[in-house]
PDB file of C-alpha atoms in Angstrom:
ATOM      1  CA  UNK K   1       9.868 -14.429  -2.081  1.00  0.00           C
ATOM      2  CA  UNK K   2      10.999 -12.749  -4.958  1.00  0.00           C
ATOM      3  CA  UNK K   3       7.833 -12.395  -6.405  1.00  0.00           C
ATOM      4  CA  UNK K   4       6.587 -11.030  -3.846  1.00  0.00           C
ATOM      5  CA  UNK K   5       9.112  -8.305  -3.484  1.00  0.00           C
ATOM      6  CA  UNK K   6       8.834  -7.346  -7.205  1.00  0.00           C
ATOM      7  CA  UNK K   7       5.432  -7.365  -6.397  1.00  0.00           C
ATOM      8  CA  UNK K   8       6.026  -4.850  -3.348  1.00  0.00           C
ATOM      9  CA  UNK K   9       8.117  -2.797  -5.698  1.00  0.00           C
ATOM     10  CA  UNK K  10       6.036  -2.525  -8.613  1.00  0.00           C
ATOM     11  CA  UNK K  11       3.200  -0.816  -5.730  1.00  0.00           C
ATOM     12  CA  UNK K  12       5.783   1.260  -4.815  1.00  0.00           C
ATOM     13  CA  UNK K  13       6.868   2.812  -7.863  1.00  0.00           C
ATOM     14  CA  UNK K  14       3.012   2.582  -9.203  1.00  0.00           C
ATOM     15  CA  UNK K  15       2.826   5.129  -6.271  1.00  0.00           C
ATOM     16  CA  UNK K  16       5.127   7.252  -6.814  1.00  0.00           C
ATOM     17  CA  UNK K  17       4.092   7.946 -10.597  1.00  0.00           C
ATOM     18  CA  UNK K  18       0.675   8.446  -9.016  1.00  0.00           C
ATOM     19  CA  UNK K  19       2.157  11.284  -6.800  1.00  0.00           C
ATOM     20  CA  UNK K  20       4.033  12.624  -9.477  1.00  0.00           C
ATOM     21  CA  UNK K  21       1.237  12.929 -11.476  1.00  0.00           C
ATOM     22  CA  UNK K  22      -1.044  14.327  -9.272  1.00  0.00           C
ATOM     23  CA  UNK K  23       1.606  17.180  -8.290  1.00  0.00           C
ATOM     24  CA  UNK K  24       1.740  18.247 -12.280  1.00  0.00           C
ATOM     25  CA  UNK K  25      -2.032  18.758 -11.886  1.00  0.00           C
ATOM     26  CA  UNK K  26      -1.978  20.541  -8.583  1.00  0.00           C
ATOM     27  CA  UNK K  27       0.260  23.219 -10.306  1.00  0.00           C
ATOM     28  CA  UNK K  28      -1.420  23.011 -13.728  1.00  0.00           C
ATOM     29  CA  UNK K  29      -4.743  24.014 -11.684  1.00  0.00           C
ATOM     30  CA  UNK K  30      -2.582  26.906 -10.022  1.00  0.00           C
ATOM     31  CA  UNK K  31      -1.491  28.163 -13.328  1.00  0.00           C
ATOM     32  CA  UNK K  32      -5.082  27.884 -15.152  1.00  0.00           C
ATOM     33  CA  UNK K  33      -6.219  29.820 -12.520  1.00  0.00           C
ATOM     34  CA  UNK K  34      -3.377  32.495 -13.036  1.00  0.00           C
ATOM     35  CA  UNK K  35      -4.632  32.905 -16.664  1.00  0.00           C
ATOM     36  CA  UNK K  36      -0.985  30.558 -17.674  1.00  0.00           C
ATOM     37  CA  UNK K  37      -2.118  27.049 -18.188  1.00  0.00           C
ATOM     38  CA  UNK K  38       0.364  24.313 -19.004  1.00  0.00           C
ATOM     39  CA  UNK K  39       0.751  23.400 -23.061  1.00  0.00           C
ATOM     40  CA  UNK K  40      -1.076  20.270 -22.599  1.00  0.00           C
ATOM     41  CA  UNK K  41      -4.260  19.587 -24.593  1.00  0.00           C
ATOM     42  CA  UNK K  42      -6.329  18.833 -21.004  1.00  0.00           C
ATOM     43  CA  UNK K  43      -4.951  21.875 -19.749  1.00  0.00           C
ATOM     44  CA  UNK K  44      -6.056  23.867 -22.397  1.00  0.00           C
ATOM     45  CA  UNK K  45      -9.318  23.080 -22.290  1.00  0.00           C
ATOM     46  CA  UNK K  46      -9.706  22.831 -18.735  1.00  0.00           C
ATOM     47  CA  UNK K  47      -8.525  26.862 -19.098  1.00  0.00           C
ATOM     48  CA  UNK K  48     -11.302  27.316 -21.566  1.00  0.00           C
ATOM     49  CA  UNK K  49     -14.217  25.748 -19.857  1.00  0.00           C
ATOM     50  CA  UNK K  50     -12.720  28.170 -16.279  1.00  0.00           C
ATOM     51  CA  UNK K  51     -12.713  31.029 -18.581  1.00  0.00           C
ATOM     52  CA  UNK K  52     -16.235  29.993 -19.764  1.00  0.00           C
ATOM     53  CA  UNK K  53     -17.821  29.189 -16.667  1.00  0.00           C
ATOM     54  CA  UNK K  54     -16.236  30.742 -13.783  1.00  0.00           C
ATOM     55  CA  UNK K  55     -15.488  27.386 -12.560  1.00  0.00           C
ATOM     56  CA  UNK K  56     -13.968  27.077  -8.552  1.00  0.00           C
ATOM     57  CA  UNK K  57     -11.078  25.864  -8.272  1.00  0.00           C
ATOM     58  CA  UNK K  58     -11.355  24.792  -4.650  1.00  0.00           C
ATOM     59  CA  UNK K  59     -13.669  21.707  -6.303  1.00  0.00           C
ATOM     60  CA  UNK K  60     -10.443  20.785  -8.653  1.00  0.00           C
ATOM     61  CA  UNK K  61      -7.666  20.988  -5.854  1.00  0.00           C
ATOM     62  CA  UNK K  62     -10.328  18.719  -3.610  1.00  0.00           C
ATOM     63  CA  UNK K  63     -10.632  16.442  -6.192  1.00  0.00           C
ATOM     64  CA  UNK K  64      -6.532  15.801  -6.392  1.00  0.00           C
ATOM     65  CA  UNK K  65      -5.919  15.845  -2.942  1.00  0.00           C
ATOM     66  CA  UNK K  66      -8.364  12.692  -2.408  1.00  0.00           C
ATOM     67  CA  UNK K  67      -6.930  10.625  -4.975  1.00  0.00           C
ATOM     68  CA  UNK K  68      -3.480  11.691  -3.675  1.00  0.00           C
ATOM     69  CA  UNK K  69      -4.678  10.314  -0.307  1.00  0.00           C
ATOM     70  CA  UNK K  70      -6.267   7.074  -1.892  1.00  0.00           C
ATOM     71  CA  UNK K  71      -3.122   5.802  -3.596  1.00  0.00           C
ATOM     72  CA  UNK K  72      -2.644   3.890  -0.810  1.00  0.00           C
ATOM     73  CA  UNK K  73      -4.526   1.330  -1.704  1.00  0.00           C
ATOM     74  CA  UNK K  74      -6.079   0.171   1.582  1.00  0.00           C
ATOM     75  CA  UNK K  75      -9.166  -0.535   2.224  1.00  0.00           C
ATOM     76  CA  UNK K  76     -11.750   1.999   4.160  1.00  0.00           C
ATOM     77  CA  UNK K  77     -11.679   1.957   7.738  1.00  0.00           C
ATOM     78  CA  UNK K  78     -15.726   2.859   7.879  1.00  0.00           C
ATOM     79  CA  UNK K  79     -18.603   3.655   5.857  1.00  0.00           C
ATOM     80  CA  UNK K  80     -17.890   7.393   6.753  1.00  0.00           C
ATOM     81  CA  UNK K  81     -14.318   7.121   5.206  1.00  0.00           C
ATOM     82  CA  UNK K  82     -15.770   6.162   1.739  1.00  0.00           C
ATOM     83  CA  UNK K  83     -18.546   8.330   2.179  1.00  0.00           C
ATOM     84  CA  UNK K  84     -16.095  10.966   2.840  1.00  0.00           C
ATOM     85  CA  UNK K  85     -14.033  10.223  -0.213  1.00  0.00           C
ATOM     86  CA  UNK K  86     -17.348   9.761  -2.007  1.00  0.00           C
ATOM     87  CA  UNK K  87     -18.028  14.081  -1.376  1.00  0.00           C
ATOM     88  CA  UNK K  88     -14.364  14.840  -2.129  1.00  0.00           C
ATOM     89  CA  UNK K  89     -14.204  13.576  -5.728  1.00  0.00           C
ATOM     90  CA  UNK K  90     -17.577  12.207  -7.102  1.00  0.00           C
ATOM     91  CA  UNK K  91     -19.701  15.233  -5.552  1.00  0.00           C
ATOM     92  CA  UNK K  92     -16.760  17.446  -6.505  1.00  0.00           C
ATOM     93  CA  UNK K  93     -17.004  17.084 -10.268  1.00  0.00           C
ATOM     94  CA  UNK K  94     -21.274  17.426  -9.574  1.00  0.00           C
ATOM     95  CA  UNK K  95     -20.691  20.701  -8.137  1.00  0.00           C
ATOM     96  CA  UNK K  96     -18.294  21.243 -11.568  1.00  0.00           C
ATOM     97  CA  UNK K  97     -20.759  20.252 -13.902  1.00  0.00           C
ATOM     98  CA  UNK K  98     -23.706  22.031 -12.481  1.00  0.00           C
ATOM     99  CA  UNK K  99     -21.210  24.910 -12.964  1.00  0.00           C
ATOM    100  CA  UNK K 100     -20.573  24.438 -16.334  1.00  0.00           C
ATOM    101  CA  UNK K 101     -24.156  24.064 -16.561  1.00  0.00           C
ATOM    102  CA  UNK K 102     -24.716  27.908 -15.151  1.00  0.00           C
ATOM    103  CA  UNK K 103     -26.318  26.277 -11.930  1.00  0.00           C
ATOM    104  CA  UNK K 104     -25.668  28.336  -8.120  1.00  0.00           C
ATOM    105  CA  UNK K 105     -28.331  26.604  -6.387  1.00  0.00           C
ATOM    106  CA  UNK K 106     -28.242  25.332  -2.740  1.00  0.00           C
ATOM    107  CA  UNK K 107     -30.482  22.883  -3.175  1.00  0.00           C
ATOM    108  CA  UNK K 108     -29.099  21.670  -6.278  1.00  0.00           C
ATOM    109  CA  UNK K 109     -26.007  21.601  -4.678  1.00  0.00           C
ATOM    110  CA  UNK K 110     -27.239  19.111  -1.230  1.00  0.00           C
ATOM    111  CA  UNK K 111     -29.063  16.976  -3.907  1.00  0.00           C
ATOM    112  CA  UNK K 112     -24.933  17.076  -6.013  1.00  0.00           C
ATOM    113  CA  UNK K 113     -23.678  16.045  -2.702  1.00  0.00           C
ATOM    114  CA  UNK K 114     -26.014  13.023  -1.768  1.00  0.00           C
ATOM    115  CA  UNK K 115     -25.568  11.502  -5.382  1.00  0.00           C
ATOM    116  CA  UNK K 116     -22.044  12.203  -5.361  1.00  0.00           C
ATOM    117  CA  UNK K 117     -21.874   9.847  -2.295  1.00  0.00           C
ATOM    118  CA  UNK K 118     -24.112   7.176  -3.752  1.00  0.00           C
ATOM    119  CA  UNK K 119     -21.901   7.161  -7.133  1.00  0.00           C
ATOM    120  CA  UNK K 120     -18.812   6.781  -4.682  1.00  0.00           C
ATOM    121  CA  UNK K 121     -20.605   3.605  -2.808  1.00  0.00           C
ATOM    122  CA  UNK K 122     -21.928   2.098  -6.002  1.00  0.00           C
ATOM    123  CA  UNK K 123     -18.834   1.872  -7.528  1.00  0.00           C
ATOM    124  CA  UNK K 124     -17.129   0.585  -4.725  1.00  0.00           C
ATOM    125  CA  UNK K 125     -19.705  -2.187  -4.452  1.00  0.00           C
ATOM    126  CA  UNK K 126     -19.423  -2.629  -8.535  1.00  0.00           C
ATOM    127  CA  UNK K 127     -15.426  -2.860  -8.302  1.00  0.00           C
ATOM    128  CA  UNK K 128     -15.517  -5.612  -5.816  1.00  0.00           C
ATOM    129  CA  UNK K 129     -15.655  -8.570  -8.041  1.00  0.00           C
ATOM    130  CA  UNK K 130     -12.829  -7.069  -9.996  1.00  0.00           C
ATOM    131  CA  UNK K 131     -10.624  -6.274  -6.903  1.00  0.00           C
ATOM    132  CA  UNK K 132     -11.295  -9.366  -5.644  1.00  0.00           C
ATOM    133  CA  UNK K 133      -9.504 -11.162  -8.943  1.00  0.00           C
ATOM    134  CA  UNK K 134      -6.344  -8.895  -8.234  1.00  0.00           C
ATOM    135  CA  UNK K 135      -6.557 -10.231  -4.339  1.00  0.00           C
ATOM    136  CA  UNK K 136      -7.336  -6.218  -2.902  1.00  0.00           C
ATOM    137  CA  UNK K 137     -10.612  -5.223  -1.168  1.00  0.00           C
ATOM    138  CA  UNK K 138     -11.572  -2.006  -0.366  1.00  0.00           C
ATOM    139  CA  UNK K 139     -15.049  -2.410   1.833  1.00  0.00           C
ATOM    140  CA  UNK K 140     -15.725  -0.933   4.828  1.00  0.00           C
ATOM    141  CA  UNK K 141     -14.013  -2.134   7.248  1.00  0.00           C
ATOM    142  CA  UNK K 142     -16.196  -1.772  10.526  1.00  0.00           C
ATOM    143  CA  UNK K 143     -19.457  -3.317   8.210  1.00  0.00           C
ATOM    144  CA  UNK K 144     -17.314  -6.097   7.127  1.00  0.00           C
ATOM    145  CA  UNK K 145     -16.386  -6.958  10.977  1.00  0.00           C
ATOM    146  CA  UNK K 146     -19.897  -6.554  11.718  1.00  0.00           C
ATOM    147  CA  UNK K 147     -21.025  -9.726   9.798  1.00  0.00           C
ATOM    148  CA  UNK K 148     -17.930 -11.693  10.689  1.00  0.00           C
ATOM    149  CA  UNK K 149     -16.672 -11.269   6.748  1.00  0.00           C
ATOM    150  CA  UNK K 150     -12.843 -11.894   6.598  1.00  0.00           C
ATOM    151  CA  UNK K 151     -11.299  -9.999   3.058  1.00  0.00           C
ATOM    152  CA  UNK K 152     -10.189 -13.811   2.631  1.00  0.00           C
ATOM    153  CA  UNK K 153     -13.865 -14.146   1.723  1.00  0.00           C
ATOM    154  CA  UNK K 154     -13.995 -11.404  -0.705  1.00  0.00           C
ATOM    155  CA  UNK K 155     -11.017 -12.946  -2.059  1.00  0.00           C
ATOM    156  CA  UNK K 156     -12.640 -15.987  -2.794  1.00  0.00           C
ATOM    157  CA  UNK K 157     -15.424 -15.004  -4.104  1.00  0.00           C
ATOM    158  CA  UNK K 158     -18.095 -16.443  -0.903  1.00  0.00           C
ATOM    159  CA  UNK K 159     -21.637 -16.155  -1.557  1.00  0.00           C
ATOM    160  CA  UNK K 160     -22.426 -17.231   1.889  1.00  0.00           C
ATOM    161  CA  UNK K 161     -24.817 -14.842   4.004  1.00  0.00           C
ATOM    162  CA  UNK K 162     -22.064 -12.698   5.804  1.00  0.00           C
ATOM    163  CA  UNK K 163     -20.673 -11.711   2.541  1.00  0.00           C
ATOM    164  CA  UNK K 164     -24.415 -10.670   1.086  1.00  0.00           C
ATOM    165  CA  UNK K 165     -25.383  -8.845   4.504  1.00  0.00           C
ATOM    166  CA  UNK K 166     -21.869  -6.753   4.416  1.00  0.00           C
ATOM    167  CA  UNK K 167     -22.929  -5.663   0.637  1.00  0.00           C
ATOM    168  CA  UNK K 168     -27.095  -5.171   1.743  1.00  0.00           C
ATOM    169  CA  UNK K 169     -25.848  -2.541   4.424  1.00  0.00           C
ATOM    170  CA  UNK K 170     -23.171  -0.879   2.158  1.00  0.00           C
ATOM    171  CA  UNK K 171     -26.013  -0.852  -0.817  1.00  0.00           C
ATOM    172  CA  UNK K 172     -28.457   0.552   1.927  1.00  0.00           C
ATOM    173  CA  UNK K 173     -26.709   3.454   2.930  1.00  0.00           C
ATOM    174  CA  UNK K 174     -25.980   3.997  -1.265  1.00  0.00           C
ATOM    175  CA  UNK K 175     -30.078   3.818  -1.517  1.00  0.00           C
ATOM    176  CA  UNK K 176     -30.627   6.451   1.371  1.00  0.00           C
ATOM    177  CA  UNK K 177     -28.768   9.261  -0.400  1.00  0.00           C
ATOM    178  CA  UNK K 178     -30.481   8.851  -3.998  1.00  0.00           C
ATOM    179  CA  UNK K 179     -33.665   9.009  -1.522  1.00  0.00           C
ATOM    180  CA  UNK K 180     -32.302  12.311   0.456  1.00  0.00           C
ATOM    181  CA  UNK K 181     -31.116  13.865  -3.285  1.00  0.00           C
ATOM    182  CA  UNK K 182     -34.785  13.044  -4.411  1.00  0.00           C
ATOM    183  CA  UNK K 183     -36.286  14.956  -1.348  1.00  0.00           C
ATOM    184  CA  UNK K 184     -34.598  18.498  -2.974  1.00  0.00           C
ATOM    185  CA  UNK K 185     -36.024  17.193  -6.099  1.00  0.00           C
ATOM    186  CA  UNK K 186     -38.951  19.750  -6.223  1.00  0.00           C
ATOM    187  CA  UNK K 187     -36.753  22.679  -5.457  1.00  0.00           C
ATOM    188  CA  UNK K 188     -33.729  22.129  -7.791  1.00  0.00           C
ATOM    189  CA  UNK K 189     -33.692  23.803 -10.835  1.00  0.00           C
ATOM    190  CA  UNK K 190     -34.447  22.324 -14.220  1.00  0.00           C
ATOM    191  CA  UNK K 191     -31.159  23.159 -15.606  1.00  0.00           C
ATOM    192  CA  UNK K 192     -29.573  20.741 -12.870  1.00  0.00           C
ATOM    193  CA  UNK K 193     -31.054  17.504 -14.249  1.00  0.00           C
ATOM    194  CA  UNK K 194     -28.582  17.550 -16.622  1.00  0.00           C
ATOM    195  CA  UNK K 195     -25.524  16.801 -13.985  1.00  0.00           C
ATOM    196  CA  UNK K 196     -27.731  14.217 -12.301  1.00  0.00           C
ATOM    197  CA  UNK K 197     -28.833  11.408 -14.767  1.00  0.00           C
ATOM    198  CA  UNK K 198     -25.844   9.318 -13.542  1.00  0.00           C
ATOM    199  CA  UNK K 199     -28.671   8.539 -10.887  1.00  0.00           C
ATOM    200  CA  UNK K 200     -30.226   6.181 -13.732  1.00  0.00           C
ATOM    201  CA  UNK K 201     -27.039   4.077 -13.933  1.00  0.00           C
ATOM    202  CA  UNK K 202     -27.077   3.643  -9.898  1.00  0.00           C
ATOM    203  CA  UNK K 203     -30.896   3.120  -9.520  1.00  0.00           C
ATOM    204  CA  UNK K 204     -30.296  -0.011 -12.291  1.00  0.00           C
ATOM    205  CA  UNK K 205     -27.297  -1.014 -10.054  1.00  0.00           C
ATOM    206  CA  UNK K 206     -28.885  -0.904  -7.125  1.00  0.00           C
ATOM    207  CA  UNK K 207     -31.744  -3.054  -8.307  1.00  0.00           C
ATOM    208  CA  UNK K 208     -30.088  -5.838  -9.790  1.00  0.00           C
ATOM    209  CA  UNK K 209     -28.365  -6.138  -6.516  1.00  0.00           C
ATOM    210  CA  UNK K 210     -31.411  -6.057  -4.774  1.00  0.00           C
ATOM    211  CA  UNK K 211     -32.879  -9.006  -7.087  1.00  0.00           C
ATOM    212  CA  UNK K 212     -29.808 -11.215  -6.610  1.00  0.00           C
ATOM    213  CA  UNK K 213     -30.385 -10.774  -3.179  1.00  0.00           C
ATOM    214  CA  UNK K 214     -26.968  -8.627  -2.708  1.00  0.00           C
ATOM    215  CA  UNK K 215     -24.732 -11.819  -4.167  1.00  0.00           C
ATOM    216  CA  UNK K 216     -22.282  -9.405  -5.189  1.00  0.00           C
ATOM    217  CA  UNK K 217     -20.087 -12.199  -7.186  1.00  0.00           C
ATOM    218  CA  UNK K 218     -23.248 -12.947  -8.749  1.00  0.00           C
ATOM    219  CA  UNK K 219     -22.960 -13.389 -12.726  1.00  0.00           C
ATOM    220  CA  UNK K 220     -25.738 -10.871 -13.700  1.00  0.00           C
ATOM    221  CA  UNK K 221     -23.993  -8.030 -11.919  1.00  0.00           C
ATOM    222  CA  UNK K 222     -21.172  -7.521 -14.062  1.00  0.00           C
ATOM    223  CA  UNK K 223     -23.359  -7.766 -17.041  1.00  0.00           C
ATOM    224  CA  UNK K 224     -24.403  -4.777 -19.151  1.00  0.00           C
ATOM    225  CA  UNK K 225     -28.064  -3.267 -18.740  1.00  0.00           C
ATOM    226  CA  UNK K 226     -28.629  -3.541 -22.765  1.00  0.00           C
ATOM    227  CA  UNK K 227     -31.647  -0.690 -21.520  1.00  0.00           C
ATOM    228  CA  UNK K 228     -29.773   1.734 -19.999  1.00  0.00           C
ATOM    229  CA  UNK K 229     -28.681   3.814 -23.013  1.00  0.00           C
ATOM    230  CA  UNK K 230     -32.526   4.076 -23.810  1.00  0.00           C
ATOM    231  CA  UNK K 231     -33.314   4.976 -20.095  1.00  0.00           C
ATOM    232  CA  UNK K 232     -30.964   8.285 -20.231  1.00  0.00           C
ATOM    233  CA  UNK K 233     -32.154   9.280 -23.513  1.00  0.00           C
ATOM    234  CA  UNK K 234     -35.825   9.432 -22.305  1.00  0.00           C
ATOM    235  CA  UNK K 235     -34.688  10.874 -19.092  1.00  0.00           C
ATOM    236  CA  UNK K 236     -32.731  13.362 -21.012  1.00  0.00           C
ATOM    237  CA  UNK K 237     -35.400  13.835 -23.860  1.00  0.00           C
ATOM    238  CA  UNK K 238     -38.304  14.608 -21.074  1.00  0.00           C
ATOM    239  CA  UNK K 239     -36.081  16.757 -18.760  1.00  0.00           C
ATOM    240  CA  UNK K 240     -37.116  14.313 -16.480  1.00  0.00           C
ATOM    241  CA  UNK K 241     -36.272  14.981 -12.988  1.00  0.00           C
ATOM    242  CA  UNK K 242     -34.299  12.495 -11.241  1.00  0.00           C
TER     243      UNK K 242
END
C-alpha cells in the first residue's frame, strides 16, 4: 500500500511540474511575441527564428495547450481523440516548419495536417511496447473494445489475434493519411518537401508492422532501420517528393 501511494504521489507531483512548466512557456510565447522574450537560451532563439520568419503564434500556444491536456496520462477514448491530439501538436510544428521554410500554401498545409496525424498514430503504436513495461497504455479505447483487447493484454505483452487486429486498424487509419497527404503531392510546392521527409521514418514503420503481421511486441519493431539515414539523404539529395 505504501508503494502504491508513493507511487500515486510521485504522478501527482510529476504533474504538477508538467503544469508549471508548460505555464512558463505559455507566457514566454506571450512575451516573444511582444518583442520581450524571457533570458533563456530556447527563448532566445525561438525570438529569433519569429523575428526571421514571421512565425504564428497561434501554432505555439496550440502546441502547449495539448500537452497541458495530455498530462493526464490516460489513455484515448477513440481514434478521433488521438487523431485530434495528433493535429494539435505534430501538425502544429509542420505548419511551423513549413514557415520557417517561407511556405503559405494550402495545399501544403492539408498535406502538413494528414502527416501530422500519421506521425501522432505512429508513435503511439511505436511507444506501446515501452508503455507497456511501465504498466500504462494509451490505445484507443473504442478499437481496443472492438477486438475484445483488455489493457491487461497490452500489459503483458499478448501476441494473440485481438491484440494484432487492435494495432492493424490503428496502423490503417496511420496509412490512410500518408495516402490523403500524397494526393496534394502534385500541388505542394517544392520548398515543402523539406518539412515532410519524416514521412520516410513512418512509411519504414508502417511496413515492418505490416511484415510482422501487426505483432506489435514483436522483436524487429523496436529495432533500428540501419537504412533509414541513407533513405532521407537521397530523399533530401533528389528533392524527392514525398
Amino acid at each position: 500500500m505504501s508503494s502504491w501511494h508513493r507511487q500515486v504521489k510521485d504522478s501527482v507531483s510529476q504533474k504538477n511540474i508538467g503544469l508549471m512548466r508548460m505555464q512558463f512557456w505559455k507566457a514566454a510565447v506571450e512575451d516573444i511575441f511582444r518583442d520581450d522574450p524571457p533570458v533563456q537560451p530556447v527563448s532566445m532563439e525561438l525570438w529569433r527564428a519569429v523575428r526571421n520568419h514571421t512565425l504564428t503564434k497561434r501554432w505555439m500556444l496550440r502546441i502547449i495547450n495539448a500537452r497541458e491536456k495530455d498530462l493526464d496520462d490516460k489513455a484515448y477514448r477513440n481514434l478521433q481523440e488521438l487523431e485530434t491530439y495528433a493535429e494539435q501538436v505534430q501538425s502544429s510544428l509542420l505548419y511551423l516548419l513549413l514557415e520557417t521554410l517561407g511556405v503559405r500554401d494550402v495545399h501544403a498545409d492539408h498535406a502538413a495536417s494528414h502527416i501530422g496525424k500519421a506521425q501522432g498514430i505512429v508513435t503511439c503504436l511505436r511507444a506501446t511496447p515501452f508503455h507497456s513495461r511501465h504498466r500504462k497504455v494509451f490505445l484507443p479505447m473504442d478499437i481496443c473494445m472492438l477486438h475484445g483487447a483488455s489493457q491487461e493484454d497490452f500489459i503483458r505483452g499478448s501476441r494473440e489475434q485481438n491484440v494484432k487486429d487492435v494495432v492493424y486498424d490503428i496502423a490503417s487509419q496511420a496509412h490512410v493519411h500518408l495516402q490523403h497527404a500524397r494526393s496534394f503531392c502534385k500541388n505542394v510546392p517544392a520548398a515543402a518537401v523539406p518539412a515532410f521527409l519524416q514521412t520516410v521514418v513512418l512509411e519504414d514503420f508502417l511496413q515492418r508492422i505490416r511484415k510482422t503481421d501487426f505483432d506489435i511486441f514483436h522483436p524487429s519493431i523496436q529495432k533500428r532501420n540501419p537504412l533509414l539515414p541513407i533513405e532521407l539523404y537521397l530523399r533530401s539529395w533528389k528533392k524527392q517528393t514525398y
